[in-house]
């Protein structure tokens, strides 16, 4: 069974650029989560979708972060414009009815 | 400060023996999840607990939200159990990871 896949694994962007991260959840899962991981803050929730509908948008991340789920098997996270403080690992996870979450390998973003 | 304190940071076991990993939390957590990192760097789920204990083969995990800890017990360790184990716990839209335990199982 394929787990959660994320692309790219690494991304380097200049300040002010637009970047799009991609995620494919586990087939059959109806929940999809986007997180940002830093050592200090731990995992911060950016967005949560239930059956493609946006349920939570992570509050403080609204301005430059936009997650979309156009179909049940694909989601994107757009950061526009990027800032150096956005450098982090971005994790996508999926679950079935908010039970245990299956994490993707993450995308390491570096903003110069 | 760190919300999750995981110990030990490194553990060496001989095949057939066992031990326990532990995560202490500085605050009340809603649930805990235990992972092992595979060779590609992905996190493989071992357990998810909101309370109580769960067992799967040679692994057993317990979570006590009130006492703010969780444990992962490994018995009859095998060579393929070697790897890095993480706990993660959270609530209020945040999940905090422990720093990991690097387990080496020797023949």
Short mmCIF file of C-alpha atoms in Angstrom, two decimals:
data_model
loop_
_atom_site.label_atom_id
_atom_site.label_comp_id
_atom_site.label_asym_id
_atom_site.label_seq_id
_atom_site.Cartn_x
_atom_site.Cartn_y
_atom_site.Cartn_z
CA UNK A 1 0.00 0.00 0.00
CA UNK A 2 1.29 3.45 -0.85
CA UNK A 3 1.59 5.77 2.10
CA UNK A 4 1.41 9.54 1.96
CA UNK A 5 3.62 10.97 -0.76
CA UNK A 6 4.97 14.48 -0.87
CA UNK A 7 6.88 16.36 -3.53
CA UNK A 8 9.34 17.88 -3.79
CA UNK A 9 11.46 16.54 -0.94
CA UNK A 10 13.57 19.68 -0.93
CA UNK A 11 12.82 23.20 -2.14
CA UNK A 12 14.99 26.29 -2.15
CA UNK A 13 13.32 29.60 -2.86
CA UNK A 14 14.30 33.24 -2.95
CA UNK A 15 12.44 35.63 -0.69
CA UNK A 16 9.24 36.77 -2.39
CA UNK A 17 8.82 33.76 -4.64
CA UNK A 18 5.76 31.55 -4.85
CA UNK A 19 6.19 27.88 -4.09
CA UNK A 20 3.72 25.02 -4.29
CA UNK A 21 4.08 21.86 -2.28
CA UNK A 22 2.17 18.72 -3.23
CA UNK A 23 0.69 15.84 -1.26
CA UNK A 24 -1.11 12.62 -2.09
CA UNK A 25 -2.88 11.06 0.91
CA UNK A 26 -3.34 7.39 1.64
CA UNK A 27 -6.04 6.02 -0.65
CA UNK A 28 -9.38 5.93 1.15
CA UNK A 29 -8.48 8.40 3.86
CA UNK A 30 -10.94 11.26 4.26
CA UNK A 31 -8.82 13.61 6.38
CA UNK A 32 -5.80 15.54 5.18
CA UNK A 33 -3.55 17.75 7.29
CA UNK A 34 -0.79 20.18 6.45
CA UNK A 35 1.73 20.94 9.21
CA UNK A 36 4.83 23.04 9.56
CA UNK A 37 7.55 21.56 11.73
CA UNK A 38 10.19 23.55 13.53
CA UNK A 39 12.30 22.63 16.50
CA UNK A 40 10.90 25.41 18.64
CA UNK A 41 7.20 25.24 17.76
CA UNK A 42 6.87 21.54 17.09
CA UNK A 43 4.24 20.69 14.52
CA UNK A 44 1.87 23.56 13.83
CA UNK A 45 -1.34 22.87 12.00
CA UNK A 46 -1.69 24.87 8.78
CA UNK A 47 -4.82 23.32 7.30
CA UNK A 48 -7.19 20.44 7.87
CA UNK A 49 -9.54 19.04 5.22
CA UNK A 50 -12.36 16.57 5.81
CA UNK A 51 -13.63 15.02 2.59
CA UNK A 52 -12.07 17.88 0.58
CA UNK A 53 -13.77 20.59 2.67
CA UNK A 54 -11.55 22.97 4.59
CA UNK A 55 -12.30 22.50 8.29
CA UNK A 56 -9.46 24.42 9.93
CA UNK A 57 -7.09 26.90 8.40
CA UNK A 58 -4.52 27.35 11.16
CA UNK A 59 -5.47 30.92 12.04
CA UNK A 60 -2.14 32.77 11.99
CA UNK A 61 -1.12 31.23 8.69
CA UNK A 62 -3.97 32.59 6.59
CA UNK A 63 -2.21 35.48 4.91
CA UNK A 64 0.44 33.84 2.78
CA UNK A 65 -0.46 30.17 3.08
CA UNK A 66 -3.20 28.59 1.03
CA UNK A 67 -3.99 24.90 0.96
CA UNK A 68 -6.33 23.40 -1.59
CA UNK A 69 -7.76 19.97 -2.17
CA UNK A 70 -9.15 19.73 -5.68
CA UNK A 71 -9.86 16.03 -5.39
CA UNK A 72 -9.71 13.37 -2.71
CA UNK A 73 -6.29 12.15 -3.78
CA UNK A 74 -4.32 15.37 -4.20
CA UNK A 75 -3.64 18.51 -2.21
CA UNK A 76 -1.38 21.53 -2.63
CA UNK A 77 0.02 24.07 -0.23
CA UNK A 78 0.94 27.40 -1.77
CA UNK A 79 3.15 29.90 0.04
CA UNK A 80 3.07 33.34 -1.54
CA UNK A 81 5.22 35.32 -1.12
CA UNK A 82 7.82 33.31 0.74
CA UNK A 83 9.83 34.78 3.60
CA UNK A 84 13.01 33.46 5.26
CA UNK A 85 11.04 32.65 8.41
CA UNK A 86 9.05 30.12 6.37
CA UNK A 87 12.09 27.86 6.24
CA UNK A 88 10.96 24.62 7.85
CA UNK A 89 9.85 21.10 7.11
CA UNK A 90 6.29 20.91 5.79
CA UNK A 91 4.50 17.67 6.55
CA UNK A 92 1.33 16.29 5.06
CA UNK A 93 -0.64 13.63 6.89
CA UNK A 94 -3.85 11.75 6.25
CA UNK A 95 -6.20 9.74 8.41
CA UNK A 96 -9.56 8.03 8.39
CA UNK A 97 -12.11 9.81 10.55
CA UNK A 98 -9.45 11.64 12.56
CA UNK A 99 -7.91 8.46 13.87
CA UNK A 100 -4.17 7.87 13.72
CA UNK A 101 -2.42 10.01 11.20
CA UNK A 102 -0.09 8.73 8.53
CA UNK A 103 2.68 11.17 7.72
CA UNK A 104 4.46 11.80 4.46
CA UNK A 105 8.24 12.21 4.28
CA UNK A 106 7.96 16.00 4.31
CA UNK A 107 9.30 18.81 2.17
CA UNK A 108 12.26 20.73 3.51
CA UNK A 109 11.86 24.36 2.45
CA UNK A 110 14.72 26.82 2.59
CA UNK A 111 13.97 30.46 1.84
CA UNK A 112 17.00 32.62 1.19
CA UNK B 1 10.85 24.90 26.38
CA UNK B 2 10.56 21.37 25.16
CA UNK B 3 7.11 19.89 25.58
CA UNK B 4 8.21 16.29 25.16
CA UNK B 5 11.20 14.69 26.84
CA UNK B 6 12.10 11.34 25.31
CA UNK B 7 14.52 8.88 26.84
CA UNK B 8 16.89 7.28 26.38
CA UNK B 9 18.42 9.07 23.42
CA UNK B 10 20.27 5.91 22.45
CA UNK B 11 19.75 2.28 23.35
CA UNK B 12 21.69 -0.86 22.54
CA UNK B 13 20.07 -4.27 22.98
CA UNK B 14 21.16 -7.81 22.32
CA UNK B 15 18.84 -9.95 20.25
CA UNK B 16 16.15 -11.53 22.39
CA UNK B 17 16.25 -8.95 25.15
CA UNK B 18 13.87 -6.07 25.78
CA UNK B 19 13.61 -2.58 27.14
CA UNK B 20 11.35 0.43 27.33
CA UNK B 21 11.36 3.87 25.82
CA UNK B 22 9.64 6.71 27.64
CA UNK B 23 8.23 10.12 26.84
CA UNK B 24 7.40 12.61 29.57
CA UNK B 25 5.19 15.58 28.79
CA UNK B 26 5.30 19.00 30.41
CA UNK B 27 1.61 19.52 29.80
CA UNK B 28 -1.54 17.47 29.39
CA UNK B 29 -1.65 15.84 25.97
CA UNK B 30 -4.78 14.60 24.23
CA UNK B 31 -3.15 11.63 22.54
CA UNK B 32 0.23 10.13 21.75
CA UNK B 33 1.59 8.44 18.68
CA UNK B 34 4.72 6.31 18.37
CA UNK B 35 6.67 6.06 15.12
CA UNK B 36 9.73 4.40 13.71
CA UNK B 37 11.68 6.16 11.01
CA UNK B 38 12.33 3.91 8.03
CA UNK B 39 15.36 3.89 5.76
CA UNK B 40 13.78 6.51 3.47
CA UNK B 41 13.18 8.87 6.36
CA UNK B 42 9.42 8.35 6.50
CA UNK B 43 7.62 7.94 9.79
CA UNK B 44 5.95 4.56 10.14
CA UNK B 45 3.09 4.38 12.61
CA UNK B 46 3.49 1.98 15.49
CA UNK B 47 0.74 3.05 17.90
CA UNK B 48 -1.84 5.76 18.41
CA UNK B 49 -3.31 6.05 21.90
CA UNK B 50 -5.76 8.41 23.53
CA UNK B 51 -5.55 6.39 26.76
CA UNK B 52 -4.66 2.98 28.14
CA UNK B 53 -2.43 0.43 26.47
CA UNK B 54 -2.09 -1.24 23.10
CA UNK B 55 -0.07 -4.25 22.06
CA UNK B 56 1.11 -5.39 18.66
CA UNK B 57 3.40 -8.38 18.44
CA UNK B 58 6.54 -7.67 20.41
CA UNK B 59 5.64 -4.04 20.99
CA UNK B 60 3.43 -2.61 23.70
CA UNK B 61 2.60 0.99 24.43
CA UNK B 62 0.93 2.78 27.31
CA UNK B 63 -0.30 6.35 27.72
CA UNK B 64 -1.31 8.12 30.91
CA UNK B 65 -2.56 11.61 30.15
CA UNK B 66 -3.02 12.52 33.80
CA UNK B 67 0.49 11.44 34.80
CA UNK B 68 1.86 12.93 31.57
CA UNK B 69 3.87 10.07 30.14
CA UNK B 70 3.87 7.34 27.57
CA UNK B 71 6.01 4.25 27.19
CA UNK B 72 6.95 1.90 24.37
CA UNK B 73 8.09 -1.56 25.43
CA UNK B 74 10.04 -3.80 23.08
CA UNK B 75 10.47 -7.46 23.98
CA UNK B 76 12.49 -10.18 22.26
CA UNK B 77 14.30 -7.56 20.17
CA UNK B 78 15.29 -8.55 16.63
CA UNK B 79 17.94 -7.10 14.35
CA UNK B 80 15.28 -5.52 12.13
CA UNK B 81 13.98 -3.49 15.10
CA UNK B 82 17.04 -1.25 14.82
CA UNK B 83 16.16 2.31 13.93
CA UNK B 84 15.06 5.60 15.38
CA UNK B 85 11.84 5.69 17.38
CA UNK B 86 9.84 8.84 18.05
CA UNK B 87 6.90 9.72 20.20
CA UNK B 88 4.60 12.59 19.29
CA UNK B 89 1.87 14.04 21.45
CA UNK B 90 -0.40 16.99 21.20
CA UNK B 91 -3.59 18.89 21.49
CA UNK B 92 -4.86 22.33 20.50
CA UNK B 93 -3.72 21.99 16.89
CA UNK B 94 -0.14 21.28 17.83
CA UNK B 95 1.85 18.09 17.89
CA UNK B 96 5.18 17.91 19.63
CA UNK B 97 7.79 15.31 18.80
CA UNK B 98 10.36 13.82 21.13
CA UNK B 99 13.98 13.96 20.00
CA UNK B 100 13.99 10.25 19.21
CA UNK B 101 15.65 7.12 20.52
CA UNK B 102 18.25 5.49 18.35
CA UNK B 103 17.92 1.75 18.92
CA UNK B 104 20.64 -0.66 17.86
CA UNK B 105 19.98 -4.37 18.19
CA UNK B 106 23.11 -6.51 18.16
CA UNK B 107 23.46 -10.24 17.47
#
